[in-house]
Short mmCIF file of C-alpha atoms in Angstrom, two decimals:
data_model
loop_
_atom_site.label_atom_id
_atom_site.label_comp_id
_atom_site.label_asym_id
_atom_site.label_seq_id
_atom_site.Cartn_x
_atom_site.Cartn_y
_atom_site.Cartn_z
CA UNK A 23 -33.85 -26.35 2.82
CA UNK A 24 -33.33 -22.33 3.25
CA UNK A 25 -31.44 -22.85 5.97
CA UNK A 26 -28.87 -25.74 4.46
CA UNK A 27 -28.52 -22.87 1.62
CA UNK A 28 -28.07 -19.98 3.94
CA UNK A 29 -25.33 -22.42 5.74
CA UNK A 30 -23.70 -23.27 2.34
CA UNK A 31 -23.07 -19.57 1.43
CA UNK A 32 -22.02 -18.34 4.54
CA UNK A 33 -18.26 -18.59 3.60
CA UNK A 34 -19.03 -16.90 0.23
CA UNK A 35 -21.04 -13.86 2.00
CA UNK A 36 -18.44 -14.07 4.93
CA UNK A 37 -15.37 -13.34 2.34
CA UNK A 38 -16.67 -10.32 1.70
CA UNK A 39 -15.46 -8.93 4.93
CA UNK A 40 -12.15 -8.87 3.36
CA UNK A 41 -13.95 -5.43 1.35
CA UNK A 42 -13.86 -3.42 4.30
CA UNK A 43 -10.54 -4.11 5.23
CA UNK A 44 -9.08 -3.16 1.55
CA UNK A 45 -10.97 0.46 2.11
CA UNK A 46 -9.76 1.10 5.32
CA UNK A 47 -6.56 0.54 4.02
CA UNK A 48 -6.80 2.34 1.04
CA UNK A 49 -8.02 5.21 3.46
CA UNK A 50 -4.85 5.26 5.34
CA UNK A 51 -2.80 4.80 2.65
CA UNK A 52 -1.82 1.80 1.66
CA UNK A 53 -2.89 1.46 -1.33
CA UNK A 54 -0.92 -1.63 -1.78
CA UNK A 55 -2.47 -3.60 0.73
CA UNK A 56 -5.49 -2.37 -0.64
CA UNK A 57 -4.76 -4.11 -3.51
CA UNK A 58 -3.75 -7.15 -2.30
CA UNK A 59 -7.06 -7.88 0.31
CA UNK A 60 -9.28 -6.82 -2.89
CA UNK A 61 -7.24 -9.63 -4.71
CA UNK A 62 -7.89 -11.76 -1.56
CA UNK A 63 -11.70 -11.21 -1.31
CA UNK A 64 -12.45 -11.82 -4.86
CA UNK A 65 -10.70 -15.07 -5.30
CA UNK A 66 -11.95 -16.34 -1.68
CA UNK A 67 -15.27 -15.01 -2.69
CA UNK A 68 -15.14 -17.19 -6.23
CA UNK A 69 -13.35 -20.29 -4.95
CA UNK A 70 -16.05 -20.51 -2.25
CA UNK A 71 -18.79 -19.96 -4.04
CA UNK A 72 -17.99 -22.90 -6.28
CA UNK A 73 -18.46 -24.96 -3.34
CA UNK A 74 -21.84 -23.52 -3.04
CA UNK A 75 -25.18 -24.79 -4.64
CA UNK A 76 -26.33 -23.27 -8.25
CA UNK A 77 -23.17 -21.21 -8.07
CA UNK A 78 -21.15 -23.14 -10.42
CA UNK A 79 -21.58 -20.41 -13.35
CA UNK A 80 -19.06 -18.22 -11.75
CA UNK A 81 -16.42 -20.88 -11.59
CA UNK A 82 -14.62 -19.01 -14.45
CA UNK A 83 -10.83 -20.38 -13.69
CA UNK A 84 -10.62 -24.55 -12.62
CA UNK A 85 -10.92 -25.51 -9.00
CA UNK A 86 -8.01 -26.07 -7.88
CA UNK A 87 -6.59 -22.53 -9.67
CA UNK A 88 -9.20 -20.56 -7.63
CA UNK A 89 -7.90 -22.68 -4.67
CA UNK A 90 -4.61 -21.63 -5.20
CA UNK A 91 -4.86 -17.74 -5.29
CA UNK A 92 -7.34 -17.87 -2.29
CA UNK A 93 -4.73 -19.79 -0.15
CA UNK A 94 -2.05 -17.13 -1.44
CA UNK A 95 -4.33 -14.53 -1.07
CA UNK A 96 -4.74 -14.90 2.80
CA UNK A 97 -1.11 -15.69 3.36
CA UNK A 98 0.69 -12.52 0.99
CA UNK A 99 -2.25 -9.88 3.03
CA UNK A 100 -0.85 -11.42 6.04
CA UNK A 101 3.08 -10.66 5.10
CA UNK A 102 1.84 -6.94 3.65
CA UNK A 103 0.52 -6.42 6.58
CA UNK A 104 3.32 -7.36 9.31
CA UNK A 105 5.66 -5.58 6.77
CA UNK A 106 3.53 -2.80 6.52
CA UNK A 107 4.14 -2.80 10.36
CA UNK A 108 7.75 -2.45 10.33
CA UNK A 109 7.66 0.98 8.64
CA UNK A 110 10.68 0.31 6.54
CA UNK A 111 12.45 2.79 4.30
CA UNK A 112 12.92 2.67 0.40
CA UNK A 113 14.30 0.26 -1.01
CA UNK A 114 13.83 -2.10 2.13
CA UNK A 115 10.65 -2.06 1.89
CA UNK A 116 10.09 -2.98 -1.59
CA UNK A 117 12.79 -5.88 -1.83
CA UNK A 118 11.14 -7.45 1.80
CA UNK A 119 7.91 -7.13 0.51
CA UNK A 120 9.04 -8.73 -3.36
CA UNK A 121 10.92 -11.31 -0.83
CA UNK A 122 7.30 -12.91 0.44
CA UNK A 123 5.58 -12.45 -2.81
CA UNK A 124 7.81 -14.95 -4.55
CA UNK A 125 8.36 -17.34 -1.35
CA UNK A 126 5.13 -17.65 -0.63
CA UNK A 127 4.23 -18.32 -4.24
CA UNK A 128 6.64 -21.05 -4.28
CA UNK A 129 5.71 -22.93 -0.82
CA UNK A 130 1.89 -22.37 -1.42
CA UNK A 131 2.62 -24.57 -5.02
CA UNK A 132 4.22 -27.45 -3.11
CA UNK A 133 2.02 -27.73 -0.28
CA UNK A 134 -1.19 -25.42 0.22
CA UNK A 135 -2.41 -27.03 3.17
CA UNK A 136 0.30 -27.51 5.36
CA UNK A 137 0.65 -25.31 8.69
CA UNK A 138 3.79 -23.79 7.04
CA UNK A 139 1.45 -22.03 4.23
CA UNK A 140 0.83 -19.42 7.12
CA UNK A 141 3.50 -20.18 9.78
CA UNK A 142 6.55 -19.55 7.85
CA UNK A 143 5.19 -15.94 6.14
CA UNK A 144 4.49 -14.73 9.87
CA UNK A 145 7.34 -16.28 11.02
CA UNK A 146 9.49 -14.90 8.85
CA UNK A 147 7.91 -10.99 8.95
CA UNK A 148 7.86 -11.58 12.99
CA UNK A 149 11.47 -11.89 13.08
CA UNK A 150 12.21 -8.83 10.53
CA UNK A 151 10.07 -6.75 12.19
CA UNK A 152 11.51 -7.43 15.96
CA UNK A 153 15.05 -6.87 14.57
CA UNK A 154 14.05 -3.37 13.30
CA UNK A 155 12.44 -2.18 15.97
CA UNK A 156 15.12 -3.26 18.67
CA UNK A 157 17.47 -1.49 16.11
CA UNK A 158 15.29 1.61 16.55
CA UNK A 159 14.99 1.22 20.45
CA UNK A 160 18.80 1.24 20.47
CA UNK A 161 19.25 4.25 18.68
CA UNK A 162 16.26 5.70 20.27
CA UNK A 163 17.24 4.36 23.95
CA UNK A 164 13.85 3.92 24.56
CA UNK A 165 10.37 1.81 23.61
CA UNK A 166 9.57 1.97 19.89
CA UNK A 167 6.91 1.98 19.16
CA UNK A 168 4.70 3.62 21.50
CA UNK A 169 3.46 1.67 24.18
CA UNK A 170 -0.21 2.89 23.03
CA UNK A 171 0.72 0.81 19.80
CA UNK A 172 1.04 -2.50 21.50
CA UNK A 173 -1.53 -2.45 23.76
CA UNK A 174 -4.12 -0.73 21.00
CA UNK A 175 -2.76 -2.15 17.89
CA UNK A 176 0.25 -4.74 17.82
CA UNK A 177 -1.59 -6.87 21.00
CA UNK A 178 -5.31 -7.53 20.12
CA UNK A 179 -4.39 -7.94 16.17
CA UNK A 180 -2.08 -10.77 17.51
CA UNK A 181 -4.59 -11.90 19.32
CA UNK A 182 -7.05 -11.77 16.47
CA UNK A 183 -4.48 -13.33 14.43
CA UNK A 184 -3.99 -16.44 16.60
CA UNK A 185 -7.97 -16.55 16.95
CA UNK A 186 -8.20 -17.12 13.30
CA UNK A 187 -5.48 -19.68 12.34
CA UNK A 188 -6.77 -21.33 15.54
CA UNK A 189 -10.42 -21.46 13.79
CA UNK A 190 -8.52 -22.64 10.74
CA UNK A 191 -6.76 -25.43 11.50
CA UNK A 192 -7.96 -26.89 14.88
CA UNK A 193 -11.53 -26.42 14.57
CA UNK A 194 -13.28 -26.22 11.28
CA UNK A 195 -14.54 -29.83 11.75
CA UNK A 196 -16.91 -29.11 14.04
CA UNK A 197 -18.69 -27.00 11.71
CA UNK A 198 -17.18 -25.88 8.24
CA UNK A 199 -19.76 -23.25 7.40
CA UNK A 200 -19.58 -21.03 10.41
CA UNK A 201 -15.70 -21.90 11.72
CA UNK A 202 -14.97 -20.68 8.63
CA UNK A 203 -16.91 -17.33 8.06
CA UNK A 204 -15.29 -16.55 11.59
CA UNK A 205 -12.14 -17.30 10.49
CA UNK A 206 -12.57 -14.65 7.93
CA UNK A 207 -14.09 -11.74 10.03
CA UNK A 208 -10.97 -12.64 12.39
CA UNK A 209 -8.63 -12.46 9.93
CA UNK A 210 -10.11 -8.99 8.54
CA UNK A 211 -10.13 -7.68 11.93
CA UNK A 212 -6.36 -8.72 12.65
CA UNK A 213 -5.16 -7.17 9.19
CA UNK A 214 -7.17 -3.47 10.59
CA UNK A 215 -5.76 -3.68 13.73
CA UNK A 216 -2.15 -4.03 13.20
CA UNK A 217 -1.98 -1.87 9.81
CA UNK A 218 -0.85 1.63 11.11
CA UNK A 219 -2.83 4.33 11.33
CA UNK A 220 -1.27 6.36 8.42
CA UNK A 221 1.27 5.48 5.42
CA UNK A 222 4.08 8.28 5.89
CA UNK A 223 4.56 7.72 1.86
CA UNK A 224 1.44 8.35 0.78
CA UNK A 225 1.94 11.71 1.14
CA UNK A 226 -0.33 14.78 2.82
CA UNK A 227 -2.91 17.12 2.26
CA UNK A 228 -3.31 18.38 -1.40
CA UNK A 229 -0.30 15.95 -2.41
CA UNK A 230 -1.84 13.17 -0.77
CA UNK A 231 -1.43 10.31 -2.97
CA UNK A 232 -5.24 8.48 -3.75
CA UNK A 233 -6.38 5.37 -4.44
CA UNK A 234 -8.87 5.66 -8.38
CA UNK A 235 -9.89 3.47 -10.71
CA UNK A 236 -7.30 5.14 -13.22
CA UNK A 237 -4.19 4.41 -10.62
CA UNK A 238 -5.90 0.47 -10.62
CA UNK A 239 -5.71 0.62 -14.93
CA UNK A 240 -2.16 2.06 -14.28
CA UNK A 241 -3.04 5.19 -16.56
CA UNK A 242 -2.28 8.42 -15.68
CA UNK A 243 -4.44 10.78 -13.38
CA UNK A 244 -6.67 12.99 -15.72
CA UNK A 245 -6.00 15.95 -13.15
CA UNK A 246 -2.34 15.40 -14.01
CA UNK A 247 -3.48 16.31 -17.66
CA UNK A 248 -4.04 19.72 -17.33
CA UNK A 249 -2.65 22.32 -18.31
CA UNK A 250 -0.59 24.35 -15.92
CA UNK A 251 -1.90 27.12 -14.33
CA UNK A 252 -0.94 30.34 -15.13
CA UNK A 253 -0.34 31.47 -11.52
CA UNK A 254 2.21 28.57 -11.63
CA UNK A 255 5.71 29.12 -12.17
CA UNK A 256 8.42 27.12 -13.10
CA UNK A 257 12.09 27.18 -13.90
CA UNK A 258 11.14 26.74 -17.41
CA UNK A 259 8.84 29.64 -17.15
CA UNK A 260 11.20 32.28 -16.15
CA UNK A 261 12.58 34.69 -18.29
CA UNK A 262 16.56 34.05 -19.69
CA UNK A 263 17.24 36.93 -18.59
CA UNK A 264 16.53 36.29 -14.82
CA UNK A 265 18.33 32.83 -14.98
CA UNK A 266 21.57 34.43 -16.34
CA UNK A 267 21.36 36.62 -13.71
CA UNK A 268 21.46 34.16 -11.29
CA UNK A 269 24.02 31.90 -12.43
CA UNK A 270 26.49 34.64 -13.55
CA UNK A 271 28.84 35.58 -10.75
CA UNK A 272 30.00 38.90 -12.78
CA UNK A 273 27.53 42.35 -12.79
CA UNK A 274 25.67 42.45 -16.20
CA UNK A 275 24.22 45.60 -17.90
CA UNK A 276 20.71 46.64 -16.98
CA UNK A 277 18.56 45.50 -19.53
CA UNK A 278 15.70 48.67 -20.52
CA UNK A 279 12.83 48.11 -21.64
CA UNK A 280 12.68 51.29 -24.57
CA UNK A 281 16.12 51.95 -24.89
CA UNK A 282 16.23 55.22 -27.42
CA UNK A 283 17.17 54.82 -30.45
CA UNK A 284 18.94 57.71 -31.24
CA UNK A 285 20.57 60.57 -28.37
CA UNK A 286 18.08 62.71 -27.48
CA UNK A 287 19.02 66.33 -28.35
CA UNK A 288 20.66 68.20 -25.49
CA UNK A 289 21.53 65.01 -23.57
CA UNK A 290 25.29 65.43 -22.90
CA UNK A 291 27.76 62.22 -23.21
CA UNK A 292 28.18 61.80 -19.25
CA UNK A 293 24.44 61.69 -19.56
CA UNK A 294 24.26 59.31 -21.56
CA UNK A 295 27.22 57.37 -19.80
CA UNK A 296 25.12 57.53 -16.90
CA UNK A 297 21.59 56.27 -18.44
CA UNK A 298 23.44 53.08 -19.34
CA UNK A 299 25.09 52.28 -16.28
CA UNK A 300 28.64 53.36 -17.62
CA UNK A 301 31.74 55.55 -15.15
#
């Protein structure tokens, strides 16, 4: 009986792999992806454990809604991640990655189960990504990426990749339970490899930008509440008198500190013509 039980939740336990993969990501920087395997695990995690025995309390959406997102979930972490790939620039990047969310939304609703649920997101970021690096390889006249990238990163999450929609759809009837759970550590293992190694817009060092729970609640950054420091200077710091300096193209007056009040006895007028920068 412990083991049919064991067997049962092993695609519940096994969606947690998914966890890893969102940290690793969020380590390198994309904290989008990060986002969007968390989504993945949790709804993957839920929607199997409904199927599980005694688990039925934390069925808090219907069935076939937890089906839904966990189908969508796999296929939009496999799009982020191919796109993620490419390396595009701004705004590129945003519209192809807005591009999958809503197509994939749309062919997951008519048909979840169908091979194009997966085929036609990979397809389709496959094809995107080849045309921009064969742009780049023209410009660049040679291999782009580096060949360490396909034979480290690009070729073994591919084959990871294939591994798992293999497990998926040609042989989970031989066993559901464990097929499964190794279609899930495949799939995790595919989205590490072939995620680069470091988001160039995430910024560096002290600017790096970081993944908290305040960025998740879209609030701002407490350290961004602070009060400036004083060492820290600013165009609105500076003194008027500095700026006018620098924007005036004509000589102005030196400006004294304790200019006297009233001539100083003795002081003769080319002195004084003198003192206040006069000829």
């Amino acid at each position: 009986m412990g083991a049919f039980i064991a067997k049962m939740l092993l695609p519940t336990v096994s969606s947690l792999v998914f966890l890893p993969t969102a940290s690793v990501a969020a380590k390198r920087g994309f904290h989008m992806e990060a986002m969007v395997y968390f989504f993945t695990t949790f709804f993957t995690a839920i929607y199997h454990a409904c199927d599980g025995p005694g688990l039925s309390v934390l069925c808090f959406m219907r069935y076939d809604v937890l089906e839904y997102f966990s189908v969508y979930g796999a296929a939009l972490s496999m799009w982020v991640t191919l796109i993620a790939l490419g390396d595009f620039d701004e705004p590129q990047r945003s519209s192809v990655t807005m591009f999958g969310v809503l197509t994939i939304a749309v062919r997951i609703y008519q048909d979840r189960w169908g091979y194009g649920v997966y085929s036609g997101p990979i397809g389709s970021a496959v094809f995107i990504v080849t045309v921009k690096w064969l742009q780049k390889m023209k410009q660049c006249r040679a291999v782009y990426p580096e060949k360490a990238v396909y034979t480290q990163q690009v070729g073994p999450g591919c084959c990871f990749g294939a591994l798992a929609l293999m497990l998926r759809f040609y042989f989970e009837e031989w066993d559901y339970a464990y097929v499964h759970s190794f279609y899930h550590l495949s799939l995790a293992v595919s989205f590490v490899l072939l995620l680069p190694k470091k988001n160039r817009y995430a910024g560096t060092g002290q600017n790096a930008a970081k993944l908290s729970f305040w960025a998740l609640c879209c609030c701002v950054s407490p350290k961004s509440r602070e009060a400036p420091k004083k060492s820290l200077r600013t165009v609105w710091t500076v003194p008027t008198e500095k700026l006018l300096a620098g924007r005036c193209s004509t000589p102005i007056l030196p400006v004294y500190s304790a200019p006297p009040s009233t001539p100083a006895g003795g002081t003769s007028v080319s002195r004084l013509k003198e003192m206040n920068g006069w000829k």
